[in-house]
CSV table of C-alpha atoms in Angstrom, one decimal:
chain,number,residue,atom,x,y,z
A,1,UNK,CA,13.7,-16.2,-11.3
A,2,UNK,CA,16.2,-14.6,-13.6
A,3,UNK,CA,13.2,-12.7,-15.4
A,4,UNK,CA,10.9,-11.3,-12.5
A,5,UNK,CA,7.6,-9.6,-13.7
A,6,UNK,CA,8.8,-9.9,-17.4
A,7,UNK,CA,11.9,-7.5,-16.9
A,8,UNK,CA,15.3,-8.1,-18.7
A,9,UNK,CA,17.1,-6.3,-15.5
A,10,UNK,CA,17.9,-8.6,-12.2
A,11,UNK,CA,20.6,-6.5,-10.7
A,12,UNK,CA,20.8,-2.4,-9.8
A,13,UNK,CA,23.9,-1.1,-9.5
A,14,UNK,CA,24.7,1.0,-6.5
A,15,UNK,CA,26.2,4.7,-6.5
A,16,UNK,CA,29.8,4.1,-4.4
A,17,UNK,CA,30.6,7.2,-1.8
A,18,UNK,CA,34.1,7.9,-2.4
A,19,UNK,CA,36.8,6.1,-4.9
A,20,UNK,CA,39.9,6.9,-3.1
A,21,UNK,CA,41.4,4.5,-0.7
A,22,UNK,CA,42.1,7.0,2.3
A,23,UNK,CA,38.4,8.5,2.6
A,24,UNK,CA,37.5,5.0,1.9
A,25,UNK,CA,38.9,4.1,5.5
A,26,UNK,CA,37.9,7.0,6.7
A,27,UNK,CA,34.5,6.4,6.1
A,28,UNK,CA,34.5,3.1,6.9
A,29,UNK,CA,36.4,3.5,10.2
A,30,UNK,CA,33.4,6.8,10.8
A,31,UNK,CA,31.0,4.8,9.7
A,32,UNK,CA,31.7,1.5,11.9
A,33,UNK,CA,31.6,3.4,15.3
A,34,UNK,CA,28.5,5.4,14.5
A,35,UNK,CA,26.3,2.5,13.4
A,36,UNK,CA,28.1,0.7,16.6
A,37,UNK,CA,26.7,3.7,18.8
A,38,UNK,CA,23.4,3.5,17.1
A,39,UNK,CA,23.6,-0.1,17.8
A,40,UNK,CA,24.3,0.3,21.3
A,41,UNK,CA,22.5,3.9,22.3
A,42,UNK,CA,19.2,2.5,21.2
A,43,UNK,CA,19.1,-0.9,22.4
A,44,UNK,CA,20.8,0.7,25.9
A,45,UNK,CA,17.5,2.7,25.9
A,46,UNK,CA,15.4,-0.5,25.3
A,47,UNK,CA,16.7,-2.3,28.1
A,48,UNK,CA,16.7,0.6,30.4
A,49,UNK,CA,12.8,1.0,29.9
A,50,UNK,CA,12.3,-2.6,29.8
A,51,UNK,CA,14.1,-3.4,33.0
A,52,UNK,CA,13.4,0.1,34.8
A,53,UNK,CA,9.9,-0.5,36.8
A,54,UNK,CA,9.9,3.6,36.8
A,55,UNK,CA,10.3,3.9,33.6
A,56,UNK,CA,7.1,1.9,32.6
A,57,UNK,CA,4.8,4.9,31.6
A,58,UNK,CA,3.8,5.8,28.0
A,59,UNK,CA,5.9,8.3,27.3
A,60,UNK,CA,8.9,5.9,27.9
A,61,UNK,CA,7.3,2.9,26.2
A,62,UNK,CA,6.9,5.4,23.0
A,63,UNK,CA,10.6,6.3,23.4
A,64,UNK,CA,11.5,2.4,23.6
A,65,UNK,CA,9.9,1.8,20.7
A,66,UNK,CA,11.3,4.6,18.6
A,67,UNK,CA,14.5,3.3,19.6
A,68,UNK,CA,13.6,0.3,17.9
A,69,UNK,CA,12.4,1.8,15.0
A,70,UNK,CA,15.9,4.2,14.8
A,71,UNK,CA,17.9,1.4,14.8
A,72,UNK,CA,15.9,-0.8,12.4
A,73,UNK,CA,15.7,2.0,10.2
A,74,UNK,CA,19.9,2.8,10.3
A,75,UNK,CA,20.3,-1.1,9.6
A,76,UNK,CA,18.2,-1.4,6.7
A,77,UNK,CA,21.1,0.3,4.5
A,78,UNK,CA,24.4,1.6,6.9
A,79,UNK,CA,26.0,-2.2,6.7
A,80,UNK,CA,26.0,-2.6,3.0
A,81,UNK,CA,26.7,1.3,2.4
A,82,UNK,CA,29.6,0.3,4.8
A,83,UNK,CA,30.8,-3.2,3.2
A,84,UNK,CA,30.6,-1.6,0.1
A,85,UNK,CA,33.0,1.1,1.0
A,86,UNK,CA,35.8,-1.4,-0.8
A,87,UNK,CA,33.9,-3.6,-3.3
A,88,UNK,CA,34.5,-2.3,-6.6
A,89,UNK,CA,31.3,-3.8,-8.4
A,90,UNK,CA,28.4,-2.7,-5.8
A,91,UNK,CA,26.1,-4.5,-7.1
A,92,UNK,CA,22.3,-4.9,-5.4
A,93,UNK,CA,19.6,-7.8,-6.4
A,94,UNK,CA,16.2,-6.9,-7.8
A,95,UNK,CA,15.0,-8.5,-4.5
A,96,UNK,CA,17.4,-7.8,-2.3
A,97,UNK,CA,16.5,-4.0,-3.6
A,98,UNK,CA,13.0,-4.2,-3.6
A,99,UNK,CA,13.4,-5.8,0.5
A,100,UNK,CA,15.4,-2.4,1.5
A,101,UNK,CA,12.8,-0.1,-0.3
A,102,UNK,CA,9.8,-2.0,1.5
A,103,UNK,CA,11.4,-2.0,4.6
A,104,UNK,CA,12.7,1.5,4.7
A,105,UNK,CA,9.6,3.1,4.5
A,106,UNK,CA,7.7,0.3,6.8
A,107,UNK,CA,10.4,1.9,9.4
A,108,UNK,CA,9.9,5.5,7.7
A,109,UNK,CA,6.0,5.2,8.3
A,110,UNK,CA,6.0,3.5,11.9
A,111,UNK,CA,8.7,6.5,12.9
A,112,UNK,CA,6.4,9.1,11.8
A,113,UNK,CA,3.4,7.9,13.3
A,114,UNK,CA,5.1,7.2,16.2
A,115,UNK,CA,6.4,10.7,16.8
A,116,UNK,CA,2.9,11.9,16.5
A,117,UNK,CA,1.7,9.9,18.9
A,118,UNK,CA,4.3,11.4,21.5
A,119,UNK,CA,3.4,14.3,20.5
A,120,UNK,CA,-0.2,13.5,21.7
A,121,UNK,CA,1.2,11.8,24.8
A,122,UNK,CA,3.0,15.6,25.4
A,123,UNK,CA,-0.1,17.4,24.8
A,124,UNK,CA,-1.7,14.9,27.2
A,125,UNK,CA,0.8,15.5,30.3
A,126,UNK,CA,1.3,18.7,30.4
A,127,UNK,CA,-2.2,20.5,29.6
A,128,UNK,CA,-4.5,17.9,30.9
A,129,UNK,CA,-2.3,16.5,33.7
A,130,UNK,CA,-5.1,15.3,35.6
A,131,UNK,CA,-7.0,13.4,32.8
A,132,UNK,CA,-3.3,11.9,32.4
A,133,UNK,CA,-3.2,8.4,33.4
A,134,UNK,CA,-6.8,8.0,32.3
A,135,UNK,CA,-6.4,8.9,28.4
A,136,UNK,CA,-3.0,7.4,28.0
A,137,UNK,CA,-3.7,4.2,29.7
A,138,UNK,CA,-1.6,1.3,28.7
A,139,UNK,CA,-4.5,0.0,26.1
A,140,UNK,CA,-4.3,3.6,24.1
A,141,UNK,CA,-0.3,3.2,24.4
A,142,UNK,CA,-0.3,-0.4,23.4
A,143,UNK,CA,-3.6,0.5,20.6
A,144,UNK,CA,-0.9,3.7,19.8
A,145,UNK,CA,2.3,1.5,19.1
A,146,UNK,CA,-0.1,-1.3,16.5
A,147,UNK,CA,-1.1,1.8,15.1
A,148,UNK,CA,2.0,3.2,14.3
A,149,UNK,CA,2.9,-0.3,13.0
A,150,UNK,CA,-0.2,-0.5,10.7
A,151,UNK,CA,0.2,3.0,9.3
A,152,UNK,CA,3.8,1.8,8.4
A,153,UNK,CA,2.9,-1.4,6.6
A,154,UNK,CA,0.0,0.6,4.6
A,155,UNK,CA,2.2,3.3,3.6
A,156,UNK,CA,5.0,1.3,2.5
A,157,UNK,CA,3.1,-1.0,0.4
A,158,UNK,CA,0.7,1.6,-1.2
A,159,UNK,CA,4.0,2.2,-3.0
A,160,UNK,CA,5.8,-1.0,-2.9
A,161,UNK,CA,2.8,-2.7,-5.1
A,162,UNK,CA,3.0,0.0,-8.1
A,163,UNK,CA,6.6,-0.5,-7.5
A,164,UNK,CA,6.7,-4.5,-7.8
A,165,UNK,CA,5.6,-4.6,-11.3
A,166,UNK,CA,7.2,-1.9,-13.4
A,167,UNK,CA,9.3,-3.5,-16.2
A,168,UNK,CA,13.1,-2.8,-16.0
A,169,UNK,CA,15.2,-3.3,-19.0
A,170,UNK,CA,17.9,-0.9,-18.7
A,171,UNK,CA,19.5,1.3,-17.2
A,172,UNK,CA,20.4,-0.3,-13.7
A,173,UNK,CA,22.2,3.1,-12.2
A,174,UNK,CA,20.3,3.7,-9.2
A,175,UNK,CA,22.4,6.7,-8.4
A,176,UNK,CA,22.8,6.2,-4.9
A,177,UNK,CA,23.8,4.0,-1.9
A,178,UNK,CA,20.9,2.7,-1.6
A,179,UNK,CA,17.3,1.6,-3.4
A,180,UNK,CA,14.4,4.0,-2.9
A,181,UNK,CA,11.1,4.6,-4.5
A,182,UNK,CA,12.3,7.8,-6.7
A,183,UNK,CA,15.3,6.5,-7.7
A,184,UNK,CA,14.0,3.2,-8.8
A,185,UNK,CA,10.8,4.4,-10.3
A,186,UNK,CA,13.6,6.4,-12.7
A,187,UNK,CA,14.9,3.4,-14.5
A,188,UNK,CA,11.3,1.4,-15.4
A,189,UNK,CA,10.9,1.0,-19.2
A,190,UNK,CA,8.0,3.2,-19.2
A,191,UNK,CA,6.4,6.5,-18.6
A,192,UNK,CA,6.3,6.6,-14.6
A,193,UNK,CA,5.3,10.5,-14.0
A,194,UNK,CA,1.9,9.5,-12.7
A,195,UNK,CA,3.7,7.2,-10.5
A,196,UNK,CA,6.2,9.1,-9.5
A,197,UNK,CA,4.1,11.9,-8.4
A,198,UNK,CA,2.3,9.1,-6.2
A,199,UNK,CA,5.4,8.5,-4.6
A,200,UNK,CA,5.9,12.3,-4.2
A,201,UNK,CA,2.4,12.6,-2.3
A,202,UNK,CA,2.7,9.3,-0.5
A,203,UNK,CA,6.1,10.5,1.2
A,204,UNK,CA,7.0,13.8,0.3
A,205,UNK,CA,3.9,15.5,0.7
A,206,UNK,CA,3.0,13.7,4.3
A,207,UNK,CA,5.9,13.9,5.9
A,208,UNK,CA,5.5,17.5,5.0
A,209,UNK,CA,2.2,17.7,6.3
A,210,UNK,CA,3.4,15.9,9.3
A,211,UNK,CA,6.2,17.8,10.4
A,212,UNK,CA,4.0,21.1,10.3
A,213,UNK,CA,0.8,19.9,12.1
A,214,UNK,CA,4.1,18.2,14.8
A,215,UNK,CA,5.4,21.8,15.2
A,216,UNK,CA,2.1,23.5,15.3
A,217,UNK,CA,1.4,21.0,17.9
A,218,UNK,CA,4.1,22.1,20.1
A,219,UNK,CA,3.3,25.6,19.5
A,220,UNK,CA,-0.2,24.9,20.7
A,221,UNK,CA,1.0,23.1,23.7
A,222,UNK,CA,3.6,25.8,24.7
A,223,UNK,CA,0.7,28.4,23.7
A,224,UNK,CA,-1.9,27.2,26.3
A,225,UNK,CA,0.6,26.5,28.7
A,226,UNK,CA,1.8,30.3,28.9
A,227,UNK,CA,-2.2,31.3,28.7
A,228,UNK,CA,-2.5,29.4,32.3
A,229,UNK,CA,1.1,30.1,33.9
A,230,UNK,CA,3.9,31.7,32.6
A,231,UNK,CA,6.2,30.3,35.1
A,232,UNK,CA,5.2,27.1,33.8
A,233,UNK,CA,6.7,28.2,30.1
A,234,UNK,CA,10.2,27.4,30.2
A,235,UNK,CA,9.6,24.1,32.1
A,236,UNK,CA,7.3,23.0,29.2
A,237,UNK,CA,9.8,24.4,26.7
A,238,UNK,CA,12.6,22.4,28.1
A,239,UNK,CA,10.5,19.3,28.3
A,240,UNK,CA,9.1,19.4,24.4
A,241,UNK,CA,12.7,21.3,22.9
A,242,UNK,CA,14.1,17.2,22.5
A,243,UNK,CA,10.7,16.5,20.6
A,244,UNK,CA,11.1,19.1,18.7
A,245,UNK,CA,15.0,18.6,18.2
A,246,UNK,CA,13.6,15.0,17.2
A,247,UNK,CA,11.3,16.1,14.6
A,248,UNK,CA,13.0,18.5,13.0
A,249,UNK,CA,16.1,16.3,12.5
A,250,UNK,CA,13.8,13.6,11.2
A,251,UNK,CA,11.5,15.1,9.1
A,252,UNK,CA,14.2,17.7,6.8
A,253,UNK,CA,15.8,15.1,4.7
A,254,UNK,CA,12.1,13.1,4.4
A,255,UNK,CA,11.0,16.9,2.9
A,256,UNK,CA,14.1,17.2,0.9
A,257,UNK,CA,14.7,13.6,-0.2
A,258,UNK,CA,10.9,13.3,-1.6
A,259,UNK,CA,9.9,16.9,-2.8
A,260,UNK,CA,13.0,18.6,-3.3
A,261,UNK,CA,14.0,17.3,-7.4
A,262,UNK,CA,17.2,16.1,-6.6
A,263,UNK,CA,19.6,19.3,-7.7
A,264,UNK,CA,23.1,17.3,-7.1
A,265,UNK,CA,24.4,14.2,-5.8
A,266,UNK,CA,26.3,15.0,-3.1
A,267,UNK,CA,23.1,16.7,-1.7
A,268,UNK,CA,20.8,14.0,-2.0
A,269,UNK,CA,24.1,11.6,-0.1
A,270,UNK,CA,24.1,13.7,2.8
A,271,UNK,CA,20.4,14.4,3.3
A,272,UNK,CA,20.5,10.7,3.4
A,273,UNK,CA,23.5,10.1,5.4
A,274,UNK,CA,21.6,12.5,8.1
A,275,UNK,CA,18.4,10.3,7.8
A,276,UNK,CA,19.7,6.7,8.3
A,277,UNK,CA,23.1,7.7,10.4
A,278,UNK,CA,23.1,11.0,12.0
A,279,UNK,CA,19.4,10.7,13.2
A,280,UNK,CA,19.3,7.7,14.7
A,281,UNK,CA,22.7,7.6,16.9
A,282,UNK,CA,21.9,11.3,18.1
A,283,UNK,CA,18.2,10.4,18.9
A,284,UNK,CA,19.4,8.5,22.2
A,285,UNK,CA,21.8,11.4,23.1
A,286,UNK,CA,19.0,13.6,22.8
A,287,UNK,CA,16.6,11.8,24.9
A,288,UNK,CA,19.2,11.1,27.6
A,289,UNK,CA,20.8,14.1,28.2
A,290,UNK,CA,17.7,16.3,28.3
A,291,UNK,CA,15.6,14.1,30.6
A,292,UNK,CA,16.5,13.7,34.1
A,293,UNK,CA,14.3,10.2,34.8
A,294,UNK,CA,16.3,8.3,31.6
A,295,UNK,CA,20.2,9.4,33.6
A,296,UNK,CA,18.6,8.1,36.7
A,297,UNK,CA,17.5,4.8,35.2
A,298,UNK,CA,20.5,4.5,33.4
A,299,UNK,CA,22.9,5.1,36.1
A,300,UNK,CA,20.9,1.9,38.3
A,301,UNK,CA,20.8,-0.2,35.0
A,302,UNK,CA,24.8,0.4,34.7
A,303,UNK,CA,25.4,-0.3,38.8
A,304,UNK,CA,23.2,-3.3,39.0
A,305,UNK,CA,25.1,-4.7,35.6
A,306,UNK,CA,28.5,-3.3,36.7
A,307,UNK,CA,27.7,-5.1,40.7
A,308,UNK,CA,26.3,-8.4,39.4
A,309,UNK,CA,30.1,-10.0,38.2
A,310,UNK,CA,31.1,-8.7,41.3
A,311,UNK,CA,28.0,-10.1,43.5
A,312,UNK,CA,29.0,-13.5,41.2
């Protein structure tokens, strides 16, 4: 297994985020609590639709999921870029590296494709409101999520099997805290621009095209809601602004992580850091404090667990 796919190299070696001690604990004290609150935001979001009766309509279900998604996303590199805060030799298998690419973008895709879906479920709610419960029935939300899970797989392994089979024989620098298509694709022993511009269209170019056809979405939704009341505006404003918030903050470092060329180091690290840390410990803050249903639920989901040791 030393030689996989006929390549001399069995290790990468990962990019470290800081050398001296004190930012070191910094980082690792920052870093801790954050993926602890991503940890904990998410899954408090999952068990609040889950256990929530009220809360079992598709918009929530879509929410549940993506919580899912935020926090499987966050832990497919935040514990080793934490761990490896101190380890002088970060050093990353050929499979262990190859695992955190495939599964990155199997999260990547599903998140996407999720997000347009509740922006369909949007659209749905506030200009057909009457057609409501008819189109989003729980077989489209259910035929939505496998969707969103299909879309994932295929997009992750349209690259992942061009990926799989390149020949590595030096360098191992991946240049960053983490494995990712780009990166990798870098240090193959051949010429890779035809692949590399795969890559580039595969997730740069969609998630581009994604996050404008999201936006124009909203614009369209706030559009033909102002054509049929203007009163009705700001409420629909107010209900898609943590969508949009969402999107935005999802979408930027996809666009600059996969079409931008990379101009320094430190820019690609944070555009990172935003993806897998920022993103998914805000997303929960988001959601909470600009919806009035999910502080309800959450408030009976915190008395009935808060009551139960004393019921006991």
């Amino acid at each position: 297994m030393d030689q996989v796919n006929g390549s001399v190299v069995t290790k990468f070696v990962l990019l470290g985020l800081t050398q001296t001690l004190g930012m070191q604990s910094f980082l690792f004290l920052l870093f801790s609590l954050v993926y602890a609150g991503i940890i904990l935001g998410n899954l408090f979001i999952v068990f609040t639709v889950i256990f929530d009766s009220h809360l079992h309509s598709p918009m929530y279900i879509l929410l549940a999921n993506l919580s899912l998604i935020d926090l499987g996303l966050s832990s497919t590199t935040v514990p080793r870029m934490i761990s490896d805060l101190f380890s002088d030799c970060k050093i990353i298998s050929f499979h262990s590296c190859m695992i955190q690419m495939f599964f990155i973008h199997v999260m990547g895709g599903v998140e996407m494709a999720l997000l347009i879906a509740m922006a369909y479920d949007r659209y749905t709610a506030i200009c057909k409101p009457l057609h409501y419960l008819t189109i989003m029935s729980p077989q489209m939300c259910m035929l939505l999520i496998v969707a969103a899970w299909i879309i994932g797989v295929i997009h992750a392994v349209s690259q992942f099997v061009f990926v799989i089979n390149l020949p590595f024989c030096g360098p191992n620098n991946v240049g960053s805290f983490y494995c990712d298509f780009p990166r990798v694709i870098k240090l193959a022993c051949m010429d890779t621009y035809r692949l590399e511009f795969v890559v580039t269209a595969n997730s740069g170019f969609i998630s581009t095209g994604t996050f404008f056809f999201l936006i124009m979405s909203y614009i369209f939704i706030l559009v033909t809601v102002r054509n049929h009341s203007s009163k009705d505006l700001s409420k629909a404003f107010f209900t898609l602004s943590a969508h949009i918030t969402v999107v935005v903050l999802f979408f930027t470092p996809c666009m600059f992580l996969y079409v931008w060329p990379f101009p320094t180091k430190s820019l690609d690290t944070f555009f990172s850091i935003v993806d897998f840390v920022v993103t998914p410990v805000l997303n929960p803050v988001i959601y909470t404090l600009r919806n009035r249903d999910m502080k309800v639920a959450m408030k009976r989901l915190t008395g009935k667990v808060v009551s139960s040791p004393e019921m006991m």
